[in-house]
Tab-separated table of C-alpha atoms and ligand atoms in Angstrom:
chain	number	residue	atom	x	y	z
U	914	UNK	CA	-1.620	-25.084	10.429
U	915	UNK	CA	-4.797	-25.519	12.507
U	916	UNK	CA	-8.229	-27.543	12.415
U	917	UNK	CA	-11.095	-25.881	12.563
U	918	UNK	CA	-14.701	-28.236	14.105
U	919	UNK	CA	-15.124	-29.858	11.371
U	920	UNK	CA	-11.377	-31.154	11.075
U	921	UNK	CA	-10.549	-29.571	7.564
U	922	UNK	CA	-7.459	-27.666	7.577
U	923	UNK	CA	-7.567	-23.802	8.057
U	924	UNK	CA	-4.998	-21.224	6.596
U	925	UNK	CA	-5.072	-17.917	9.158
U	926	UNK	CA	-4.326	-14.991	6.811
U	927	UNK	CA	-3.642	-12.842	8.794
U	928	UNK	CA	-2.364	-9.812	6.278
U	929	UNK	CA	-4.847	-7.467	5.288
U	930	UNK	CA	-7.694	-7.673	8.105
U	931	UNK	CA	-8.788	-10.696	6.170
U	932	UNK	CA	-10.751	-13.182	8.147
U	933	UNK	CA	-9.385	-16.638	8.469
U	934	UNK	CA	-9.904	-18.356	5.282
U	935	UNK	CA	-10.341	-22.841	4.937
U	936	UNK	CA	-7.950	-23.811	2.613
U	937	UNK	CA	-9.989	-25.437	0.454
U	938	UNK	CA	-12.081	-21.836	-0.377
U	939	UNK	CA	-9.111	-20.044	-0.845
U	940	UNK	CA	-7.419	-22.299	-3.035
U	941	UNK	CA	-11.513	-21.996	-4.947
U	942	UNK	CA	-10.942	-17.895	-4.921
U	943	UNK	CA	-7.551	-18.403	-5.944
U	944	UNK	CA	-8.337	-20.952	-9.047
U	945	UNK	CA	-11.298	-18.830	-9.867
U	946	UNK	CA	-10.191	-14.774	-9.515
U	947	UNK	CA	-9.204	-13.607	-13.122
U	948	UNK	CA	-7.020	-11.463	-11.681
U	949	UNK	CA	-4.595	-14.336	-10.618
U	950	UNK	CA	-4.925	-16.138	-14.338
U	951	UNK	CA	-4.385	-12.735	-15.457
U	952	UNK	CA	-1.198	-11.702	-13.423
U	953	UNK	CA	0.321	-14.932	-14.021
U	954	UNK	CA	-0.039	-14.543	-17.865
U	955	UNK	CA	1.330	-10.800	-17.581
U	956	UNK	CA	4.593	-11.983	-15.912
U	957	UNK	CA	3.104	-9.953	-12.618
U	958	UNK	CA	4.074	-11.218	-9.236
U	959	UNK	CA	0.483	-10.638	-7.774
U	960	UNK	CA	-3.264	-9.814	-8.393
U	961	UNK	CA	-2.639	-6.546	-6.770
U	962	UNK	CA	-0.534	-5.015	-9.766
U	963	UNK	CA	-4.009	-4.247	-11.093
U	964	UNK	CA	-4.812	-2.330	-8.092
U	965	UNK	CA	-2.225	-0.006	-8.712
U	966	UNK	CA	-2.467	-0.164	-12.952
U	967	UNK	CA	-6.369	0.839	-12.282
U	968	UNK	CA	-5.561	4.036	-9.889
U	969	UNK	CA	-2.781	4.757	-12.103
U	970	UNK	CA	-4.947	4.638	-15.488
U	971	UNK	CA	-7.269	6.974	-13.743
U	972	UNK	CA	-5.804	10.020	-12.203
U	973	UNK	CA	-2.217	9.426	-14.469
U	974	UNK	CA	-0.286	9.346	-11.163
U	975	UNK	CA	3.172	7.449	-12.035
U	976	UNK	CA	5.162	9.254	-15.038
U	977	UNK	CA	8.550	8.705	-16.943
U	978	UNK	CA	11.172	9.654	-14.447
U	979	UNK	CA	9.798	9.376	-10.956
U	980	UNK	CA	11.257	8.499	-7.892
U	981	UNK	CA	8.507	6.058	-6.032
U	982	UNK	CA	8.996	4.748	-2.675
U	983	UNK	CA	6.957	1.140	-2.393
U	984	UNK	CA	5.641	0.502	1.213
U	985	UNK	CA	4.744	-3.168	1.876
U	986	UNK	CA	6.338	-4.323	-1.489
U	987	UNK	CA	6.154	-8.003	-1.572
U	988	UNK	CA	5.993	-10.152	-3.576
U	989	UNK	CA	6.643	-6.998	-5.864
U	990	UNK	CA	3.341	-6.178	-8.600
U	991	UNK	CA	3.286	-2.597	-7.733
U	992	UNK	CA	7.058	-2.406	-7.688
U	993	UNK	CA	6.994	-4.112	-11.344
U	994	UNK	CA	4.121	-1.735	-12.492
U	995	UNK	CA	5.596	1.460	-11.003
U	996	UNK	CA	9.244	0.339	-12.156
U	997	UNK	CA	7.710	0.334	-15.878
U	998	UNK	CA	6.076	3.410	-15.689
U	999	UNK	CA	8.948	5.261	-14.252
U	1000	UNK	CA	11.849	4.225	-16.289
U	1001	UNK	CA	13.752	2.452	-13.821
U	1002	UNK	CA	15.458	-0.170	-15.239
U	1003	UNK	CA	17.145	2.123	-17.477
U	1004	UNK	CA	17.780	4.742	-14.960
U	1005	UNK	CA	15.310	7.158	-16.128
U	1006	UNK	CA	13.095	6.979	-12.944
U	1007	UNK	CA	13.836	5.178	-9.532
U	1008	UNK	CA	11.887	2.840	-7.357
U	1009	UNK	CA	12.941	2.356	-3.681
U	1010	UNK	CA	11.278	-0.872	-1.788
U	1011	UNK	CA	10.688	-2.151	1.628
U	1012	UNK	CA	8.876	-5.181	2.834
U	1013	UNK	CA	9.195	-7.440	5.974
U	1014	UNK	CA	8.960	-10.424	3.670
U	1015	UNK	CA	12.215	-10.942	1.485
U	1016	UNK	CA	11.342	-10.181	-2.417
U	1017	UNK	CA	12.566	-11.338	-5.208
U	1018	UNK	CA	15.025	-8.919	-7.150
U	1019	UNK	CA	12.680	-6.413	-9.639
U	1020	UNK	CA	14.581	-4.803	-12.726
U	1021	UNK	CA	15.055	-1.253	-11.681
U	1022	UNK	CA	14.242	-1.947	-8.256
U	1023	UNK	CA	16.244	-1.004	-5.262
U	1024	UNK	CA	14.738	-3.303	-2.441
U	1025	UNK	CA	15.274	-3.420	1.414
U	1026	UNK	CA	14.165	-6.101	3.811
U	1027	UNK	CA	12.846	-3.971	6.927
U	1028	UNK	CA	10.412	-3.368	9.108
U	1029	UNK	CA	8.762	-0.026	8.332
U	1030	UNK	CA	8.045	0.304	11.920
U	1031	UNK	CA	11.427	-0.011	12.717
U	1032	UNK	CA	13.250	3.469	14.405
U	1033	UNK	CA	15.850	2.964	11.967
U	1034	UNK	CA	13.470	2.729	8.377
U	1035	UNK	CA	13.223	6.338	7.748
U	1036	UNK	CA	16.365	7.143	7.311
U	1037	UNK	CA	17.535	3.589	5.921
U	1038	UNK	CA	14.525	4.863	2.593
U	1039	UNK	CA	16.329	8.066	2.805
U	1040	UNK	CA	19.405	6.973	2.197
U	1041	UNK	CA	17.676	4.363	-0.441
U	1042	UNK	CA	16.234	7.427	-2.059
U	1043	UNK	CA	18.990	9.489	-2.037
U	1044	UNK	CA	16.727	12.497	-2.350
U	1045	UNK	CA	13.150	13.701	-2.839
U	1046	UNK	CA	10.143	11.109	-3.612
U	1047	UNK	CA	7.470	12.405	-6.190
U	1048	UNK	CA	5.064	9.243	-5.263
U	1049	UNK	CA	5.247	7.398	-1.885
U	1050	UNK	CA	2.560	4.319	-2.183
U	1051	UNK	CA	1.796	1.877	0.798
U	1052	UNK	CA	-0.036	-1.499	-0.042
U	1053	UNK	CA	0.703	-2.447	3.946
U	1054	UNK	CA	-1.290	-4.360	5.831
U	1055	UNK	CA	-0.988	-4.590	9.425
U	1056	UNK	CA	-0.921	-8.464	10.964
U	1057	UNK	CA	-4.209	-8.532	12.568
U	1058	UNK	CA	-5.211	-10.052	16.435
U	1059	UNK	CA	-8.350	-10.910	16.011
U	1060	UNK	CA	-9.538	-7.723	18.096
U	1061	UNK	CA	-10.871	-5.838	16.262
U	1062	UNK	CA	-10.818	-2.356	17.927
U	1063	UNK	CA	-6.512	-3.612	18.315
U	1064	UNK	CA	-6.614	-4.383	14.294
U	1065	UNK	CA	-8.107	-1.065	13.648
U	1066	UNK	CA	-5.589	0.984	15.794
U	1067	UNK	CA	-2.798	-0.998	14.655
U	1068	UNK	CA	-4.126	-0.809	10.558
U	1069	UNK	CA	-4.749	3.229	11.379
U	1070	UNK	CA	-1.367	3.554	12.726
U	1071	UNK	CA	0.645	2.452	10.162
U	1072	UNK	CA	-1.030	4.465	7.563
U	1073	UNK	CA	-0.398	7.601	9.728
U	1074	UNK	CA	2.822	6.469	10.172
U	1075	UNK	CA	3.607	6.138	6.080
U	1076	UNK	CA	1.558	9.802	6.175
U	1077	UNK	CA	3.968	11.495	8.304
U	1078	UNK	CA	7.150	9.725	6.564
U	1079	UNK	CA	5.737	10.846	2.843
U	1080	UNK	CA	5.205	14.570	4.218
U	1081	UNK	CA	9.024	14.550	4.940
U	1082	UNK	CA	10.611	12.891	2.061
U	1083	UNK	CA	7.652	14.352	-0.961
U	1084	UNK	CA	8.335	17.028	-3.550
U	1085	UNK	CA	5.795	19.473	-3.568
U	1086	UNK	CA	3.008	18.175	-5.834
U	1087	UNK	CA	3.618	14.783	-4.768
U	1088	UNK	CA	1.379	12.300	-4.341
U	1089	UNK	CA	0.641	9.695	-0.994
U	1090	UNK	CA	-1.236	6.283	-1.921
U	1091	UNK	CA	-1.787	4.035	0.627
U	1092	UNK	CA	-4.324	0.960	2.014
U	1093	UNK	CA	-6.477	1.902	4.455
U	1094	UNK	CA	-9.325	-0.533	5.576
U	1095	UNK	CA	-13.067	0.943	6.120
U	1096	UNK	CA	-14.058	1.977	9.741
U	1097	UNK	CA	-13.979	5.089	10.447
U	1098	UNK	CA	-10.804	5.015	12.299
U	1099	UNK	CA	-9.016	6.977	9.528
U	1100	UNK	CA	-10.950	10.354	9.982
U	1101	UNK	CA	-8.162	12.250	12.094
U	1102	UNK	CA	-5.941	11.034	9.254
U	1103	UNK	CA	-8.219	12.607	6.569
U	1104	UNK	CA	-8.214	15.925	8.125
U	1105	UNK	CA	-4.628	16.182	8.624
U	1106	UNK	CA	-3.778	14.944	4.826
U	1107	UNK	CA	-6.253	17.382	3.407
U	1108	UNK	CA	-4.017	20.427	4.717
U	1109	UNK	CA	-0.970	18.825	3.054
U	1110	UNK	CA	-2.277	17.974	0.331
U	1111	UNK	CA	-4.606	19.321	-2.594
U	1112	UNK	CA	-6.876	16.667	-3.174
U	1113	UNK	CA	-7.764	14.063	-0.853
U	1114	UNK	CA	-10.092	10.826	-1.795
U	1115	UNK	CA	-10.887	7.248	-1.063
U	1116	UNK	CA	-10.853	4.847	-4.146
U	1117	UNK	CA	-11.598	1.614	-4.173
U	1118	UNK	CA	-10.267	-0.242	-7.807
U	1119	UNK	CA	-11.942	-3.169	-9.441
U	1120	UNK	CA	-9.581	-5.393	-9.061
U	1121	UNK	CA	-9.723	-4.701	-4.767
U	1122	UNK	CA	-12.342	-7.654	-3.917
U	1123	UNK	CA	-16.017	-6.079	-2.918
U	1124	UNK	CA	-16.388	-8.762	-0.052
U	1125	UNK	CA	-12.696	-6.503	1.350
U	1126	UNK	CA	-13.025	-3.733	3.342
U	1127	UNK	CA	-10.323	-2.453	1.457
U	1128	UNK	CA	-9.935	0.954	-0.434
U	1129	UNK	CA	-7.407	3.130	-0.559
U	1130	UNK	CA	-6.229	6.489	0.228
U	1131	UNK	CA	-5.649	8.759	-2.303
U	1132	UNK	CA	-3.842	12.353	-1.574
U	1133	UNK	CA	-2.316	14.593	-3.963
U	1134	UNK	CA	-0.980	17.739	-4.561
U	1135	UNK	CA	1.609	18.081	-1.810
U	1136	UNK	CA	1.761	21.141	-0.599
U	1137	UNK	CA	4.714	20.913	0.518
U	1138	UNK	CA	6.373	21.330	4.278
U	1139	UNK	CA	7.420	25.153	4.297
U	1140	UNK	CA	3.589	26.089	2.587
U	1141	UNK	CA	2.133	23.674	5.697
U	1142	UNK	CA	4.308	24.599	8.405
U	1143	UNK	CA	3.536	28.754	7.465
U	1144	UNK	CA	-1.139	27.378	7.090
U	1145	UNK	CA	-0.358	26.280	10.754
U	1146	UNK	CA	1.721	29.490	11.911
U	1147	UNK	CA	-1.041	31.633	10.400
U	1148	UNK	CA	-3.780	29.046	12.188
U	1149	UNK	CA	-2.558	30.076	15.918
U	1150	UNK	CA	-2.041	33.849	15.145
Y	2425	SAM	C1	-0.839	-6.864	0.295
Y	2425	SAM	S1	0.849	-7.171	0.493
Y	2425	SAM	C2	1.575	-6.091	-0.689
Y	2425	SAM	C3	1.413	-6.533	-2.111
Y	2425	SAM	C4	2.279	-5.727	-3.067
Y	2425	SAM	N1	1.820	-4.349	-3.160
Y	2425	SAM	C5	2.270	-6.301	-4.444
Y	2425	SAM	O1	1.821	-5.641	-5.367
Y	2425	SAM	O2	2.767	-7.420	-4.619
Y	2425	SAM	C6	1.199	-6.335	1.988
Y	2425	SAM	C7	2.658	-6.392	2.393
Y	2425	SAM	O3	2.870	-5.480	3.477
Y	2425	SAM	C8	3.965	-5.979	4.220
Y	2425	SAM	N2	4.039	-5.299	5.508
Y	2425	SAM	C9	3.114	-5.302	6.511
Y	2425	SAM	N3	3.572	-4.603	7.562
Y	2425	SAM	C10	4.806	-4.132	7.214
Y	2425	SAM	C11	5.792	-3.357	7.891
Y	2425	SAM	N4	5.604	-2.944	9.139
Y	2425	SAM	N5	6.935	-3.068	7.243
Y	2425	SAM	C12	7.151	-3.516	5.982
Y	2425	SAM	N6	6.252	-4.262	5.292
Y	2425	SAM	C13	5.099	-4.573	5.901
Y	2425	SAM	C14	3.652	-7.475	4.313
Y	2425	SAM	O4	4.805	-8.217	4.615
Y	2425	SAM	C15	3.100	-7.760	2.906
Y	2425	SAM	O5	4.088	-8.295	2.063
């Protein structure tokens, strides 16, 4: 861990695009963010189950039976949310996981420790899945550099990354949810998602700190590959 001028100890967060943070004023977020008292008296592995609970309780995304894929799953609050909502401990709904970071097992919850940049991740989620997703949700956040033109490409990427996986393995009508971090970076991205998809909007929950660049990405509606593939045919005639 390093020092910063002053000599106090500094933790380097690097997840998320957040800035580095001394320990002693994280540990003061930590001890006073009622969303961490509250997750730990709801049994939830993190603060950011409310994220997902908040965009769920508005536009009724995760129903009884579901498949979900979970991007970026660790420690596992939107895998516990989405695994309620979808039946999956009792088989009525599934929800398939990934993270880098090793996670603890979640009732319901088929998880994967892999890199979601990794060649091999597609098909190892496919084969996870075992066939078509009606939800795929990314809470992924890129390790950052410190650059911040780097951070932005490297944040950007992976969301267009988890775009162009969810546009192979969605139902039609399914929905993509994923982090994105304000900077205008993501405008190619928005284009391309609103031909897939019927509806395409930023949200940024309550429980997503205001002091975060942070919102998310909300596309639903999948159109569906055959009805996108035939828009773009029609396009170059
Ligand atoms: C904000 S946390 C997710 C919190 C989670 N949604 C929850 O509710 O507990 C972001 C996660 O993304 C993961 N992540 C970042 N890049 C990744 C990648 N390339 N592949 C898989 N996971 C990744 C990180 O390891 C981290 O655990």
């Amino acid at each position: 861990m390093a020092k910063d001028t002053t000599g106090r100890m500094r933790v380097t967060v690097k997840s998320g695009g957040r800035m580095k943070l001394s320990s002693k004023l994280w540990l003061e977020r930590q001890l006073n963010d009622p969303y961490v008292a509250q997750a730990k008296r709801d049994g939830y592995r993190s603060r950011a189950a409310y994220k997902l609970t908040e965009i769920d309780d508005k536009f009724r995304l995760l129903k009884s039976g579901m498949a979900v894929v979970d991007l970026g799953a660790a420690p596992g609050g939107w895998s516990q949310v989405a695994a309620k909502k979808v039946g999956a401990a009792d088989g009525r709904g599934k929800v398939v996981a990934i993270d880098l970071l090793e996670m603890g097992e979640v009732p319901g919850v088929t998880f994967a420790q892999l890199d979601f940049l990794d060649p091999s991740a597609p098909e190892r989620l496919r084969e996870m899945l075992g066939g078509g997703a009606d939800i795929v949700m990314s809470d992924m956040a890129a390790n950052t550099t410190g650059h911040r033109k780097t951070d932005q490409l490297r944040i950007v990427g992976l969301v267009e990354t988890a775009a162009m996986f969810a546009s192979e393995v969605l139902k039609p009508g399914g929905t993509f949810l994923a982090k994105v971090f304000q900077s205008g970076a993501d405008a190619s991205l928005m284009t391309e998602l609103k031909r897939d998809y019927a509806s395409v909007k930023h949200v940024k929950p309550a429980a997503s700190r205001k002091d975060s660049s942070e919102r998310y990405l909300l596309a639903t509606g999948f159109r569906g590959g055959a009805a996108r593939d035939a828009e773009a045919a029609a396009e170059t005639e």
